[in-house]
Short mmCIF file of C-alpha atoms in Angstrom, two decimals:
data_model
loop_
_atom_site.label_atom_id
_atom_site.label_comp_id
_atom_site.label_asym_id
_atom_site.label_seq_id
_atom_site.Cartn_x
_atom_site.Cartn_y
_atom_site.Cartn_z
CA UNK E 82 50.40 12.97 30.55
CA UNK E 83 51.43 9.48 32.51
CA UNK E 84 50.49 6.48 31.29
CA UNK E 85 47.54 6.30 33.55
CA UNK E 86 46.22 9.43 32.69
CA UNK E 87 46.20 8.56 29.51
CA UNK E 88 44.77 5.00 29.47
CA UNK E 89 41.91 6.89 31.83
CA UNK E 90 41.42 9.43 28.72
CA UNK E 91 41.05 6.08 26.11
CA UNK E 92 38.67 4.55 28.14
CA UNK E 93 36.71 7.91 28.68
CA UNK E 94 36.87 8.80 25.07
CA UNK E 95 35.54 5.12 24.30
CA UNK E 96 32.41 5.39 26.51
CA UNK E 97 31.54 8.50 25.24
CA UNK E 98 31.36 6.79 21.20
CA UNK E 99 29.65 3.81 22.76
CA UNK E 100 26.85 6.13 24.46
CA UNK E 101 26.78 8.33 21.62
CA UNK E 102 25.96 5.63 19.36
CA UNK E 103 23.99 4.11 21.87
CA UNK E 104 22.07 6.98 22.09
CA UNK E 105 21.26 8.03 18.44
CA UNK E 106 20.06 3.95 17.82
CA UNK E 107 18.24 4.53 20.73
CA UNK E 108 16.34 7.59 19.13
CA UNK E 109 15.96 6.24 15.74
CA UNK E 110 14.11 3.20 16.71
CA UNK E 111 12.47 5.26 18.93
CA UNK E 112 11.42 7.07 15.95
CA UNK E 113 10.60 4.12 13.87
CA UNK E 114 8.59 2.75 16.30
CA UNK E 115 6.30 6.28 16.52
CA UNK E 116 6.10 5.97 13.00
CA UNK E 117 5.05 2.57 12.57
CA UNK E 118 2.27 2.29 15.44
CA UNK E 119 0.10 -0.09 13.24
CA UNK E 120 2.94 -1.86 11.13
CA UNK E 121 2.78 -5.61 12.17
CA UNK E 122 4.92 -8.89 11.32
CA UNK E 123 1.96 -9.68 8.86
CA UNK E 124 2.69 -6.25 7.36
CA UNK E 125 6.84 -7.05 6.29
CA UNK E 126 5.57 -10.43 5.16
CA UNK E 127 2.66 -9.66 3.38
CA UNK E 128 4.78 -6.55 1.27
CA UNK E 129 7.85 -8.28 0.89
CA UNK E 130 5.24 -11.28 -0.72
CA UNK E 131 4.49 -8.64 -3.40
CA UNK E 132 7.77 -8.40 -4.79
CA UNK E 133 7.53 -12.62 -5.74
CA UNK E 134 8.81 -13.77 -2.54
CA UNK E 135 7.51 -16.57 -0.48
CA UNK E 136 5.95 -15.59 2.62
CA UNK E 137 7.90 -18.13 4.69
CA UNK E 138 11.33 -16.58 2.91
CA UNK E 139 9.59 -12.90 3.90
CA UNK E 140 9.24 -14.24 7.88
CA UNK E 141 12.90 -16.14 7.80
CA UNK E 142 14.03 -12.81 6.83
CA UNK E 143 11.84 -10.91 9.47
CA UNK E 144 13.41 -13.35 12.07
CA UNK E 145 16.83 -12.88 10.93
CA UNK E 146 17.22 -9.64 11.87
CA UNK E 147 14.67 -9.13 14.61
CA UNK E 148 17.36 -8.84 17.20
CA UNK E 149 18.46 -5.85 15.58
CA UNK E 150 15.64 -4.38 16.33
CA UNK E 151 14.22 -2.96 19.78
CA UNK E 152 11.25 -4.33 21.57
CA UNK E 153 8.02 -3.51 19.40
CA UNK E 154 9.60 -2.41 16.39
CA UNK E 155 9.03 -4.54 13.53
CA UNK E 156 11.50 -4.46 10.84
CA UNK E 157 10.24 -2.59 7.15
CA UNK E 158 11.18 -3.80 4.09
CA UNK E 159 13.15 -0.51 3.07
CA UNK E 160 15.23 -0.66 6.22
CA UNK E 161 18.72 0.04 5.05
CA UNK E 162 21.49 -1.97 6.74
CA UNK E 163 24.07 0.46 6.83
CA UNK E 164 22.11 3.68 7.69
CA UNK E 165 19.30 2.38 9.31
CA UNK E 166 20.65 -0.55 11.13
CA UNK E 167 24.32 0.12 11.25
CA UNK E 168 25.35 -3.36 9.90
CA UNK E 169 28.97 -3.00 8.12
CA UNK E 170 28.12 -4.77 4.52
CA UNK E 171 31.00 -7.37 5.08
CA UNK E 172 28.43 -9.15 8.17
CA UNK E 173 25.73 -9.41 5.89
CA UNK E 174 26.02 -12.99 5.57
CA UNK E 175 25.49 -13.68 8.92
CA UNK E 176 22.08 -12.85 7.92
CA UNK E 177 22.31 -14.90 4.80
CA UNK E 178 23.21 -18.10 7.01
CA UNK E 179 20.69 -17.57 9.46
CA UNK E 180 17.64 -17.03 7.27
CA UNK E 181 19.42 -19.79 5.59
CA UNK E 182 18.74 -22.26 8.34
CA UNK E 183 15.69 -21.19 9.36
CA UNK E 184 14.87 -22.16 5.64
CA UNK E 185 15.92 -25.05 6.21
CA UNK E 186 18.12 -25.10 3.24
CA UNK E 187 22.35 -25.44 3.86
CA UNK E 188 23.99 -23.12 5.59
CA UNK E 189 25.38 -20.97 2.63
CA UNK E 190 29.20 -20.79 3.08
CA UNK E 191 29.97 -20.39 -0.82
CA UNK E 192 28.49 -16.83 -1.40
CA UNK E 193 30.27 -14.57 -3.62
CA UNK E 194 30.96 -11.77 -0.81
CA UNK E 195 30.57 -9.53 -3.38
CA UNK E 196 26.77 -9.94 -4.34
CA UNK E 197 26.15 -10.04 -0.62
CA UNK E 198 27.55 -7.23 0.91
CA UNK E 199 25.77 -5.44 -2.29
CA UNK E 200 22.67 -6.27 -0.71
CA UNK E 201 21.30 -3.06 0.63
CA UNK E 202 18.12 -3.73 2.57
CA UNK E 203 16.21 -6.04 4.20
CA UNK E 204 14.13 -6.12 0.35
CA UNK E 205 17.10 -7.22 -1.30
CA UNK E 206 17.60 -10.11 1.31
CA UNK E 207 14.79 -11.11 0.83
CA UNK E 208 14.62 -11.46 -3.09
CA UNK E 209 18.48 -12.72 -2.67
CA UNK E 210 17.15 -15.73 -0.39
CA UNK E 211 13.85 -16.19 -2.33
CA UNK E 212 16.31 -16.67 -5.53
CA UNK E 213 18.49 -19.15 -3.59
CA UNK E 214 15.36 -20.95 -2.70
CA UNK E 215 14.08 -20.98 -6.02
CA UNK E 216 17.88 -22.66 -7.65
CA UNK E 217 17.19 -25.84 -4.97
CA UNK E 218 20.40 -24.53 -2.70
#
């Protein structure tokens, strides 16, 4: 193979993972959405209240992470950020920071990465932020 030839079969090989993953997101919010026709935003909030969070922690959460979402899927509780969302544990706390601003409270820089990227779904965000809420942070 030439060089050409084989920066051609790089790029090719690359557009196939991106559509493949592309694809099977595609089909499991697809999914998610068939399965949750009458889940609503008042739904997440008002079952992620009965585990002793706040419900505005529960809808910073909910906002969050909305954009990892599709249109008219609304995020569950249980959703698991590696399997179900495909987040890498290590980015979690870009979802720390941004529920912690829309919390108002300051932007969280002094996590121990360890206890975040242990978080496993959006449940556990939401108790983690609800505790950081509660210690005045």
């Amino acid at each position: 193979m030439t060089g050409p030839q084989k920066a051609v079969a790089i790029i090719a090989l690359a557009v196939i993972a991106v559509g493949w993953f592309n694809w099977r997101m595609w089909r499991r919010f697809r999914a998610a959405k068939a399965y949750r026709g009458g889940w609503s935003e008042a739904d997440f909030d008002t079952m992620v209240a009965g585990n002793g969070v706040s419900l505005a922690v529960a809808a910073a959460v909910r906002v969050a992470v909305s954009h990892l979402y599709g249109s008219g899927v609304v995020p569950h509780p249980d959703d698991d950020f590696l399997r179900f969302l495909g987040v890498d544990p290590e980015d979690l706390g870009k979802f720390v920071s941004d529920a912690a601003f829309l919390l108002n409270l300051p932007i969280l820089g002094s996590e121990d990465p360890d206890q975040v990227s242990a978080l496993h779904d959006l449940r556990d965000l939401a108790q983690y932020m609800q505790a950081k809420v509660d210690a005045g942070i």
